Amino acid sequence: MSSPAQFSPQGSEVQTFPGELTLRALVTGACLGAVLTPCNVYAGLKIGWSFNMSITALLLGFLFWRILLRPFTARPWEILESNISQTTASSAASIISGGLVAPIPALALVSGVMLAPGPLIAWVFAVSFLGVWVAWYLRVPLLYRSGLAYPAGTVTAETMVELFGHGRAAMQRVKVLLSAAVVSGGLKGLDTLLWTIPRWSPGALPAKLTFVFDPSLLLTGFGAIIGLRAGLSLLGGALAAWAGLGPWLIRSGHIEVAPGETSYFVPLVEWLLWPGVALMVTATVTTLVANLVKRRRHRIAGDDLPVTESHRVTRLCALLGAATLVIVLEVAVMGIGIVPALASIPMAFFLAAVVGRVVGETGIPPIGAVGKLSQLSFSVIAPAQVTTNLMTANVAGGAAGQTADLLNDFKCGLAVGASPGRQVAAQCVGIATGSIVGSLVYLSLVPDPQSMLLTAEWPAPAVATWKAVAEMLTDGLGALPGSAIIAMLLAAFLGTVLGVLDAVLPAATLRFVPSASAMGLAFVIPASTSLGLFYGALLAALLARFFHKWSKAYLLAAAAGLVAGESLMGVMLAGLSMAG
């Protein structure tokens, strides 16, 4: 295997690897993205969930070039080409954060507005393109200075290194990875196709409050990567939200639930997301500000690395160009006033930073949660304007989704010695592919959203939530229950305290302090998901404690395999559902 290029922490290139941004890498990634994007559109409209396609694209590209076509190619498929390919494909598949399975169909349900293919493609591309340049700005503070795990990027990098590795140790790790993938994928297939694995819950914490055993080994794999601090914080947040606040909200009458409800998730999360988002946002902002103050007082390693003026100008012009494109489409296509259109850009940047930090720590991007915060903000700026409420939040969600995806790719690229600038180029090719394919697939699946969505065939839970929040906030901030506002203020205070501690405490002490990002996330996802991540983090900690040598050599490979296996099987099952 050829040696990859080496890069400074700021991304300044030291040695160029000529076979990185190749035509075949971009075409492979675009083709894979065109295949994987419909799976996420379908899954988003069905269950409100999507898959991170990085590992799926990585393995499919490796299978195609290194196994199927290896006898027919003069130049082998190299690791940096593989990284460009998966960057392109994953950005295409993550295009649904551009609004295709939430605010865009919600707008159709509320106002009857259906975008034609051309404007829809342009809109989805524009909000996603903005996220690329937000990620470029956040790369240094979130990747190099904060040292966040970015589990999806870490898993992808580990998988990539093992696939392209040589020697007995590398092959042994590949065997561990593949074995874990077979187990994870097999369990997913068994649960979906042959026999539904029983979901049990402890008697004191009923299933209606989402305390259900989830047999997902993907969650176990992610939990093993995020670490015990984040895992315990998720557990604590789940207990506070779903075992503490949830039952109290129902008993006190703040939340009404139907007697026949099988799950209280939807009615409860519409209240719980507000303190959860406040906790994540205030902690992120406080940590970023505190780190900025620290850098002014003390030199940070890497601050003296050269960044040329031309790089700064290019980066700023690209961000301003992307912002201008979004604003023009907001005004011309969506009919949004110039003031809220201008305000949507700093809001998108701010919320993308929040998502970037949360996904770096937990692996789960809270796109829907920060979208609701944007909806709340614009209910004050432009009250009783549903289109403005939904589409400005769409800007924030679209930018945040691509920011999270590209930061994960940057994390992967950092591990294998890739060029950040070339990854940005690949990301742009990916979002162009995903915008076209995703928009056409969405229009084909639901040509009449008002009659087809929120039905047994297309439940579209994310659409229902965005629609409900937009309608509730037509009267502005006053539409929020007073209890939710009090909870937000308390959560904001706690997030501020934890954010300061996160910035000032040494790592050895910080592991005993809860993670505000992980706790806040637990308020907006089912308790079963938090528990699954906690189980994985606990298992990894126990293995590291009692089987240290094995864990050091194979734990990350095993975790990557668990994530890869279920992801691949999930994509296959989604494809089978579409074919059926």
Coordinates of C-alpha atoms in Angstrom, one line a residue:
M1 CA 0.0 0.0 0.0
S2 CA 1.3 3.4 -0.9
S3 CA 2.0 5.8 1.9
P4 CA -0.7 8.4 2.3
A5 CA 0.0 12.1 2.5
Q6 CA 0.9 13.7 5.8
F7 CA -0.9 16.7 7.1
S8 CA -0.6 19.2 9.9
P9 CA -3.4 19.6 12.5
Q10 CA -4.6 22.7 10.6
G11 CA -4.8 20.6 7.4
S12 CA -1.8 22.3 5.8
E13 CA -0.5 19.8 3.3
V14 CA 3.1 18.6 3.7
Q15 CA 3.3 15.8 1.1
T16 CA 0.9 15.3 -1.7
F17 CA -0.5 11.9 -2.7
P18 CA -1.3 12.1 -6.4
G19 CA -3.9 9.3 -6.4
E20 CA -6.4 10.8 -4.0
L21 CA -9.0 12.9 -5.8
T22 CA -9.2 10.7 -8.8
L23 CA -12.0 10.5 -11.4
R24 CA -12.8 6.9 -10.6
A25 CA -13.0 7.7 -6.8
L26 CA -15.5 10.5 -7.5
V27 CA -17.6 8.4 -10.0
T28 CA -17.6 5.4 -7.7
G29 CA -18.8 7.6 -4.7
A30 CA -21.4 9.3 -6.8
C31 CA -22.8 6.0 -8.1
L32 CA -22.9 4.5 -4.7
G33 CA -24.5 7.6 -3.3
A34 CA -27.2 7.4 -6.1
V35 CA -27.9 3.8 -4.9
L36 CA -27.9 4.5 -1.2
T37 CA -29.8 7.8 -1.1
P38 CA -33.2 6.2 -2.0
C39 CA -32.7 3.9 1.0
N40 CA -32.5 6.8 3.4
V41 CA -35.4 8.7 1.8
Y42 CA -37.5 5.6 2.1
A43 CA -36.4 4.9 5.7
G44 CA -37.0 8.5 6.6
L45 CA -40.6 8.5 5.3
K46 CA -41.3 5.2 6.9
I47 CA -39.7 5.3 10.3
G48 CA -38.2 8.8 10.6
W49 CA -34.7 7.4 10.8
S50 CA -31.8 7.2 8.4
F51 CA -28.5 5.4 8.2
N52 CA -24.9 6.7 8.2
M53 CA -23.7 5.2 4.9
S54 CA -19.9 5.8 5.3
I55 CA -19.0 2.2 6.2
T56 CA -21.5 0.8 3.7
A57 CA -20.0 2.9 0.9
L58 CA -16.5 2.0 2.0
L59 CA -17.1 -1.7 2.0
L60 CA -19.0 -1.7 -1.3
G61 CA -16.3 0.4 -3.0
F62 CA -13.6 -2.0 -1.6
L63 CA -15.5 -5.0 -2.8
F64 CA -15.9 -3.6 -6.3
W65 CA -12.4 -2.4 -6.9
R66 CA -10.2 -4.6 -4.7
I67 CA -12.1 -7.9 -5.3
L68 CA -14.3 -7.9 -8.3
L69 CA -12.2 -5.7 -10.7
R70 CA -8.7 -6.3 -9.2
P71 CA -7.6 -8.6 -12.1
F72 CA -8.7 -6.1 -14.7
T73 CA -7.2 -2.8 -13.2
A74 CA -3.6 -1.8 -13.8
R75 CA -3.5 0.5 -10.7
P76 CA -4.8 -0.9 -7.4
W77 CA -7.6 0.8 -5.4
E78 CA -5.8 2.8 -2.7
I79 CA -6.8 3.9 0.8
L80 CA -7.1 7.6 -0.1
E81 CA -9.2 7.0 -3.1
S82 CA -11.4 4.8 -0.9
N83 CA -11.7 7.7 1.5
I84 CA -12.8 10.1 -1.3
S85 CA -15.3 7.6 -2.5
Q86 CA -17.0 7.1 0.9
T87 CA -17.0 10.8 1.5
T88 CA -18.8 11.4 -1.7
A89 CA -21.3 8.6 -1.2
S90 CA -22.1 9.4 2.5
S91 CA -22.7 13.0 1.7
A92 CA -25.2 12.0 -1.0
A93 CA -27.0 9.6 1.3
S94 CA -27.2 12.2 4.1
I95 CA -29.0 14.6 1.8
I96 CA -32.3 13.8 3.6
S97 CA -31.2 16.3 6.3
G98 CA -31.9 18.9 3.6
G99 CA -35.6 18.6 4.3
L100 CA -36.9 15.8 2.1
V101 CA -38.4 13.7 4.9
A102 CA -39.4 16.4 7.4
P103 CA -39.9 20.2 6.7
I104 CA -40.5 20.0 2.9
P105 CA -43.4 17.5 3.2
A106 CA -44.6 19.2 6.3
L107 CA -44.9 22.4 4.3
A108 CA -47.0 20.5 1.7
L109 CA -49.3 19.3 4.4
V110 CA -49.7 22.7 6.1
S111 CA -49.9 25.0 3.1
G112 CA -50.3 22.7 0.1
V113 CA -47.1 24.1 -1.4
M114 CA -45.4 21.5 -3.7
L115 CA -42.1 22.4 -5.1
A116 CA -41.4 21.4 -8.7
P117 CA -38.3 19.2 -9.4
G118 CA -36.0 22.1 -10.4
P119 CA -36.6 24.4 -7.4
L120 CA -36.6 21.4 -5.0
I121 CA -33.2 20.2 -6.2
A122 CA -31.8 23.7 -6.0
W123 CA -33.2 24.2 -2.5
V124 CA -31.9 20.9 -1.1
F125 CA -28.5 21.5 -2.7
A126 CA -28.2 25.0 -1.3
V127 CA -29.0 24.3 2.3
S128 CA -26.6 21.3 2.2
F129 CA -23.9 23.3 0.5
L130 CA -24.0 25.8 3.3
G131 CA -23.3 23.0 5.8
V132 CA -20.1 22.1 3.9
W133 CA -18.5 25.5 4.6
V134 CA -19.8 25.7 8.1
A135 CA -18.0 22.4 8.7
W136 CA -14.8 23.8 7.2
Y137 CA -14.9 26.7 9.7
L138 CA -15.7 24.3 12.6
R139 CA -13.0 21.7 11.7
V140 CA -10.2 23.2 13.8
P141 CA -12.1 24.0 17.0
L142 CA -14.1 20.8 17.1
L143 CA -11.7 18.3 15.7
Y144 CA -8.2 19.4 16.7
R145 CA -8.8 21.5 19.8
S146 CA -11.7 19.7 21.4
G147 CA -10.4 16.2 20.6
L148 CA -14.0 14.8 20.2
A149 CA -14.4 11.1 19.3
Y150 CA -16.7 11.4 16.3
P151 CA -17.6 7.7 16.5
A152 CA -18.9 7.3 12.9
G153 CA -15.7 8.8 11.5
T154 CA -13.5 6.8 13.9
V155 CA -15.3 3.5 13.0
T156 CA -14.9 4.3 9.3
A157 CA -11.2 5.0 9.6
E158 CA -10.6 1.9 11.7
T159 CA -12.5 -0.2 9.1
M160 CA -10.5 1.4 6.3
V161 CA -7.1 0.9 7.9
E162 CA -7.9 -2.7 8.6
L163 CA -9.1 -3.4 5.0
F164 CA -6.0 -1.9 3.5
G165 CA -3.6 -3.2 6.2
H166 CA -0.9 -5.8 5.8
G167 CA 0.6 -8.3 8.1
R168 CA -0.7 -10.9 10.4
A169 CA -2.0 -8.4 13.1
A170 CA -4.0 -6.5 10.5
M171 CA -5.5 -9.6 9.0
Q172 CA -6.5 -10.8 12.5
R173 CA -8.3 -7.4 13.1
V174 CA -10.0 -7.8 9.7
K175 CA -11.3 -11.2 10.8
V176 CA -12.6 -9.7 14.1
L177 CA -14.3 -6.9 12.2
L178 CA -15.9 -9.3 9.6
S179 CA -17.0 -11.7 12.3
A180 CA -18.7 -8.9 14.3
A181 CA -20.3 -7.6 11.1
V182 CA -21.7 -11.1 10.3
V183 CA -23.1 -11.4 13.8
S184 CA -24.6 -7.9 13.8
G185 CA -26.1 -8.1 10.3
G186 CA -27.4 -11.7 11.0
L187 CA -29.1 -10.5 14.1
K188 CA -30.7 -7.6 12.3
G189 CA -31.9 -9.9 9.5
L190 CA -33.2 -12.5 11.9
D191 CA -35.1 -9.8 13.9
T192 CA -36.7 -8.3 10.7
L193 CA -37.3 -11.3 8.5
L194 CA -37.6 -14.5 10.5
W195 CA -38.3 -14.0 14.2
T196 CA -39.0 -10.7 16.1
I197 CA -36.7 -10.7 19.1
P198 CA -38.7 -10.0 22.2
R199 CA -38.5 -6.5 23.6
W200 CA -38.7 -6.6 27.3
S201 CA -38.7 -3.8 29.8
P202 CA -38.2 -3.6 33.6
G203 CA -41.5 -3.6 35.5
A204 CA -40.7 -0.3 37.2
L205 CA -40.0 1.4 33.9
P206 CA -42.8 0.5 31.4
A207 CA -42.3 0.1 27.7
K208 CA -44.7 3.0 27.1
L209 CA -42.0 5.3 28.5
T210 CA -39.6 3.8 25.9
F211 CA -37.6 1.7 28.4
V212 CA -37.4 -1.3 26.1
F213 CA -34.5 -3.6 25.4
D214 CA -33.3 -2.8 21.9
P215 CA -31.4 -5.8 20.4
S216 CA -29.5 -3.4 18.0
L217 CA -25.8 -4.3 18.0
L218 CA -25.2 -1.1 16.1
L219 CA -25.9 0.8 19.3
T220 CA -23.6 -1.5 21.2
G221 CA -20.8 -0.7 18.7
F222 CA -21.4 3.0 18.9
G223 CA -21.5 2.8 22.7
A224 CA -18.1 1.1 22.8
I225 CA -16.6 4.0 20.9
I226 CA -18.2 7.0 22.7
G227 CA -16.8 5.9 26.1
L228 CA -18.2 5.4 29.6
R229 CA -18.5 9.1 30.4
A230 CA -20.9 9.7 27.5
G231 CA -22.6 6.4 28.1
L232 CA -23.3 7.2 31.8
S233 CA -24.5 10.7 30.8
L234 CA -26.9 9.2 28.3
L235 CA -28.2 6.8 31.0
G236 CA -28.6 9.7 33.5
G237 CA -30.4 11.9 30.9
A238 CA -32.7 9.0 30.0
L239 CA -33.7 8.4 33.6
A240 CA -34.2 12.1 34.3
A241 CA -36.3 12.6 31.2
W242 CA -38.3 9.4 30.7
A243 CA -38.4 7.9 34.2
G244 CA -38.6 11.2 36.1
L245 CA -40.1 14.0 34.1
G246 CA -42.2 11.8 31.8
P247 CA -44.4 10.2 34.4
W248 CA -44.7 13.5 36.3
L249 CA -45.9 15.3 33.2
I250 CA -48.6 12.7 32.6
R251 CA -49.8 12.5 36.3
S252 CA -49.9 16.3 36.6
G253 CA -51.9 16.7 33.4
H254 CA -49.3 18.7 31.6
I255 CA -49.3 16.1 28.9
E256 CA -52.4 14.2 27.8
V257 CA -52.1 10.7 26.5
A258 CA -54.8 8.5 25.0
P259 CA -55.7 5.4 27.1
G260 CA -54.9 3.0 24.3
E261 CA -51.5 4.5 23.5
T262 CA -48.8 1.9 23.1
S263 CA -46.0 4.4 23.4
Y264 CA -45.8 7.8 25.1
F265 CA -42.8 8.9 23.0
V266 CA -44.5 11.3 20.6
P267 CA -46.6 13.3 23.2
L268 CA -43.7 13.4 25.7
V269 CA -40.9 14.3 23.3
E270 CA -42.8 17.4 22.2
W271 CA -42.3 18.8 25.7
L272 CA -39.0 17.1 26.6
L273 CA -37.2 18.3 23.5
W274 CA -37.2 21.9 24.8
P275 CA -35.1 21.4 28.0
G276 CA -33.0 18.8 26.1
V277 CA -32.2 21.3 23.3
A278 CA -31.5 24.0 25.9
L279 CA -29.1 21.8 27.7
M280 CA -27.2 20.9 24.5
V281 CA -27.1 24.4 23.1
T282 CA -26.0 26.3 26.3
A283 CA -23.3 23.7 27.0
T284 CA -21.9 23.9 23.5
V285 CA -21.9 27.7 23.4
T286 CA -20.4 28.0 26.9
T287 CA -17.6 25.5 26.0
L288 CA -16.8 27.3 22.8
V289 CA -16.7 30.7 24.4
A290 CA -14.6 29.4 27.4
N291 CA -12.1 27.7 25.0
L292 CA -11.9 31.0 23.1
V293 CA -11.0 32.8 26.3
K294 CA -8.4 30.2 27.1
R295 CA -6.8 30.5 23.7
R296 CA -6.5 34.3 24.2
R297 CA -4.8 33.8 27.6
H298 CA -2.6 30.8 26.7
R299 CA -1.2 29.6 23.5
I300 CA -2.8 26.4 22.3
A301 CA -0.7 23.7 20.5
G302 CA -1.2 24.2 16.8
D303 CA -2.2 27.9 17.0
D304 CA 1.2 28.9 15.5
L305 CA 0.7 26.8 12.4
P306 CA 0.6 28.9 9.2
V307 CA -2.8 29.5 7.6
T308 CA -2.3 31.6 4.5
E309 CA -4.4 34.7 3.8
S310 CA -5.5 33.2 0.5
H311 CA -7.0 30.2 2.4
R312 CA -8.9 32.6 4.7
V313 CA -10.2 34.6 1.8
T314 CA -11.3 31.5 -0.1
R315 CA -13.0 30.0 2.9
L316 CA -14.9 33.3 3.6
C317 CA -15.9 33.7 0.0
A318 CA -17.2 30.2 -0.2
L319 CA -19.3 30.6 3.0
L320 CA -20.7 34.0 1.8
G321 CA -21.5 32.5 -1.6
A322 CA -23.3 29.5 -0.1
A323 CA -25.2 31.9 2.3
T324 CA -26.2 34.2 -0.6
L325 CA -27.5 31.2 -2.6
V326 CA -29.7 30.1 0.3
I327 CA -31.0 33.7 0.9
V328 CA -31.9 34.1 -2.8
L329 CA -33.8 30.9 -2.8
E330 CA -35.6 31.7 0.5
V331 CA -36.9 34.9 -1.0
A332 CA -37.5 33.9 -4.6
V333 CA -38.7 30.3 -4.2
M334 CA -40.1 30.2 -0.7
G335 CA -41.5 33.7 -0.4
I336 CA -39.7 34.4 2.9
G337 CA -39.1 38.0 3.8
I338 CA -35.5 39.4 3.5
V339 CA -35.1 39.9 7.3
P340 CA -35.9 36.3 8.4
A341 CA -33.9 35.1 5.4
L342 CA -30.9 37.0 6.5
A343 CA -31.4 35.9 10.1
S344 CA -31.5 32.2 9.1
I345 CA -27.8 32.1 8.2
P346 CA -26.3 32.9 11.6
M347 CA -28.9 30.7 13.2
A348 CA -27.9 27.8 10.9
F349 CA -24.2 28.4 11.7
F350 CA -24.9 28.4 15.4
L351 CA -27.1 25.3 15.4
A352 CA -24.7 23.4 13.1
A353 CA -22.0 24.0 15.7
V354 CA -24.2 22.5 18.3
V355 CA -24.9 19.5 16.2
G356 CA -21.3 19.2 15.3
R357 CA -20.3 19.0 19.0
V358 CA -23.1 16.6 20.0
V359 CA -22.4 14.2 17.1
G360 CA -18.7 14.4 17.9
E361 CA -19.3 13.1 21.4
T362 CA -22.2 10.7 21.0
G363 CA -22.4 9.8 17.3
I364 CA -26.0 10.9 16.9
P365 CA -26.8 14.2 15.2
P366 CA -29.8 15.8 16.9
I367 CA -31.1 17.4 13.6
G368 CA -34.7 17.3 14.6
A369 CA -34.1 18.8 18.0
V370 CA -32.1 21.8 16.8
G371 CA -34.7 22.3 14.0
K372 CA -37.3 22.7 16.7
L373 CA -35.2 25.4 18.4
S374 CA -34.9 27.2 15.1
Q375 CA -38.7 27.0 14.7
L376 CA -39.1 28.4 18.2
S377 CA -36.7 31.3 17.4
F378 CA -38.5 32.2 14.1
S379 CA -41.9 32.0 15.8
V380 CA -40.7 35.2 17.6
I381 CA -39.0 36.8 14.6
A382 CA -41.9 36.0 12.2
P383 CA -45.0 34.9 14.1
A384 CA -47.9 33.2 12.4
Q385 CA -45.8 32.6 9.3
V386 CA -45.8 28.8 8.8
T387 CA -43.7 28.8 5.6
T388 CA -41.0 31.0 7.2
N389 CA -41.1 28.8 10.4
L390 CA -40.5 25.6 8.5
M391 CA -38.1 26.7 5.8
T392 CA -35.8 28.7 8.0
A393 CA -35.6 25.7 10.3
N394 CA -34.9 23.6 7.1
V395 CA -31.9 25.8 6.5
A396 CA -30.6 25.1 10.0
G397 CA -31.3 21.3 9.7
G398 CA -29.8 21.0 6.2
A399 CA -26.6 22.8 7.1
A400 CA -26.3 20.9 10.4
G401 CA -26.7 17.5 8.7
Q402 CA -24.0 18.1 6.2
T403 CA -21.8 19.7 8.8
A404 CA -22.1 16.5 11.0
D405 CA -21.4 14.3 8.0
L406 CA -18.3 16.2 6.8
L407 CA -16.9 16.5 10.3
N408 CA -17.1 12.7 10.6
D409 CA -15.4 12.5 7.2
F410 CA -12.7 14.9 8.4
K411 CA -12.1 12.7 11.4
C412 CA -11.7 9.7 9.2
G413 CA -9.5 11.6 6.8
L414 CA -7.3 12.8 9.7
A415 CA -6.6 9.2 10.6
V416 CA -5.6 8.1 7.1
G417 CA -3.7 11.2 6.1
A418 CA -6.2 12.7 3.6
S419 CA -6.4 16.3 2.4
P420 CA -9.4 18.2 3.9
G421 CA -9.7 20.4 0.8
R422 CA -10.1 17.3 -1.4
Q423 CA -12.7 15.9 1.0
V424 CA -14.6 19.1 0.6
A425 CA -14.6 18.7 -3.2
A426 CA -15.8 15.2 -2.8
Q427 CA -18.5 16.3 -0.4
C428 CA -19.8 18.9 -2.9
V429 CA -20.0 16.2 -5.6
G430 CA -21.9 14.0 -3.2
I431 CA -24.5 16.6 -2.3
A432 CA -25.0 17.5 -6.0
T433 CA -25.7 13.8 -6.6
G434 CA -27.9 13.4 -3.5
S435 CA -29.9 16.5 -4.2
I436 CA -30.9 15.3 -7.7
V437 CA -31.5 11.6 -6.8
G438 CA -33.1 12.3 -3.4
S439 CA -35.5 14.9 -4.8
L440 CA -36.6 12.8 -7.7
V441 CA -37.1 9.7 -5.4
Y442 CA -39.1 11.8 -2.9
L443 CA -41.4 13.1 -5.7
S444 CA -41.8 9.6 -7.1
L445 CA -42.7 8.0 -3.7
V446 CA -45.1 10.7 -2.5
P447 CA -46.5 12.7 -5.5
D448 CA -49.4 13.8 -3.3
P449 CA -48.2 14.4 0.2
Q450 CA -51.6 15.6 1.6
S451 CA -53.3 12.3 0.8
M452 CA -50.4 9.9 1.1
L453 CA -48.4 11.0 4.2
L454 CA -49.3 10.3 7.9
T455 CA -50.9 7.1 6.8
A456 CA -50.3 3.4 7.5
E457 CA -48.2 3.2 4.3
W458 CA -46.2 6.3 4.9
P459 CA -46.3 7.2 8.7
A460 CA -43.6 9.9 8.3
P461 CA -43.1 10.5 12.0
A462 CA -40.6 13.3 11.5
V463 CA -43.0 15.1 9.2
A464 CA -45.8 14.9 11.8
T465 CA -43.5 16.4 14.5
W466 CA -42.3 19.3 12.3
K467 CA -45.9 20.0 11.2
A468 CA -47.2 19.9 14.8
V469 CA -44.5 22.3 16.1
A470 CA -45.1 24.7 13.2
E471 CA -48.8 24.8 13.9
M472 CA -48.3 25.1 17.7
L473 CA -45.9 28.0 17.3
T474 CA -48.1 30.1 15.1
D475 CA -48.7 32.3 18.1
G476 CA -45.0 32.7 18.9
L477 CA -43.2 31.8 22.2
G478 CA -46.4 32.1 24.1
A479 CA -47.5 28.9 22.6
L480 CA -45.0 26.9 24.7
P481 CA -46.3 25.6 28.0
G482 CA -45.1 27.5 31.0
S483 CA -43.7 24.4 32.5
A484 CA -41.5 23.8 29.4
I485 CA -40.2 27.3 29.6
I486 CA -39.2 26.9 33.3
A487 CA -37.6 23.5 32.4
M488 CA -35.6 25.3 29.6
L489 CA -34.3 27.9 31.9
L490 CA -33.2 25.3 34.5
A491 CA -31.6 23.2 31.7
A492 CA -29.8 26.3 30.4
F493 CA -28.3 27.0 33.8
L494 CA -27.1 23.4 34.1
G495 CA -25.7 23.4 30.6
T496 CA -23.8 26.6 31.3
V497 CA -22.2 25.1 34.4
L498 CA -21.3 21.8 32.7
G499 CA -20.0 23.7 29.7
V500 CA -17.6 25.8 31.8
L501 CA -16.4 22.6 33.6
D502 CA -15.9 20.9 30.2
A503 CA -13.6 23.7 29.1
V504 CA -11.6 24.3 32.3
L505 CA -11.2 20.9 34.0
P506 CA -8.3 18.5 33.1
A507 CA -9.2 15.3 31.3
A508 CA -8.5 13.2 34.3
T509 CA -11.1 15.1 36.4
L510 CA -13.5 15.7 33.5
R511 CA -14.3 12.0 33.2
F512 CA -16.2 12.3 36.5
V513 CA -18.4 15.2 35.3
P514 CA -21.5 14.4 33.2
S515 CA -21.5 15.4 29.5
A516 CA -24.2 18.0 28.9
S517 CA -24.4 17.1 25.2
A518 CA -25.1 13.4 25.9
M519 CA -27.6 14.2 28.7
G520 CA -29.5 16.7 26.5
L521 CA -29.5 14.2 23.6
A522 CA -31.2 11.6 25.9
F523 CA -34.2 13.9 26.2
V524 CA -34.9 13.8 22.5
I525 CA -34.3 10.1 21.6
P526 CA -36.1 7.0 23.0
A527 CA -34.7 5.7 26.3
S528 CA -34.1 2.4 24.5
T529 CA -31.5 4.1 22.3
S530 CA -29.7 5.7 25.3
L531 CA -29.7 2.3 27.1
G532 CA -28.3 0.6 24.0
L533 CA -25.4 3.1 23.8
F534 CA -24.8 2.8 27.6
Y535 CA -24.6 -1.0 27.4
G536 CA -22.0 -0.7 24.7
A537 CA -20.0 1.8 26.7
L538 CA -20.2 -0.3 29.8
L539 CA -19.2 -3.4 28.0
A540 CA -16.2 -1.7 26.4
A541 CA -15.1 -0.4 29.8
L542 CA -15.3 -3.8 31.4
L543 CA -13.4 -5.4 28.5
A544 CA -10.7 -2.7 28.7
R545 CA -10.4 -3.3 32.5
F546 CA -10.2 -7.1 32.5
F547 CA -9.0 -7.9 29.0
H548 CA -6.8 -5.0 28.4
K549 CA -4.5 -6.6 25.8
W550 CA -7.3 -7.9 23.7
S551 CA -9.2 -4.6 23.9
K552 CA -6.2 -2.6 22.8
A553 CA -5.8 -4.8 19.8
Y554 CA -9.3 -5.6 18.7
L555 CA -12.0 -3.6 20.5
L556 CA -12.3 -0.8 18.0
A557 CA -12.3 -3.3 15.1
A558 CA -15.1 -5.3 16.8
A559 CA -17.1 -2.1 17.3
A560 CA -16.7 -1.1 13.7
G561 CA -17.9 -4.5 12.6
L562 CA -21.0 -4.3 14.7
V563 CA -21.9 -0.9 13.2
A564 CA -21.0 -2.0 9.7
G565 CA -23.0 -5.3 9.8
E566 CA -26.2 -3.8 10.9
S567 CA -25.8 -0.8 8.6
L568 CA -25.3 -3.0 5.6
M569 CA -28.2 -5.2 6.5
G570 CA -30.4 -2.2 7.1
V571 CA -29.6 -0.9 3.7
M572 CA -30.4 -4.2 2.1
L573 CA -33.7 -4.6 3.9
A574 CA -34.7 -1.0 2.9
G575 CA -33.9 -1.9 -0.7
L576 CA -36.0 -5.0 -0.5
S577 CA -38.9 -3.0 1.0
M578 CA -38.7 -0.6 -1.9
A579 CA -38.5 -3.4 -4.5
G580 CA -41.6 -5.0 -2.9

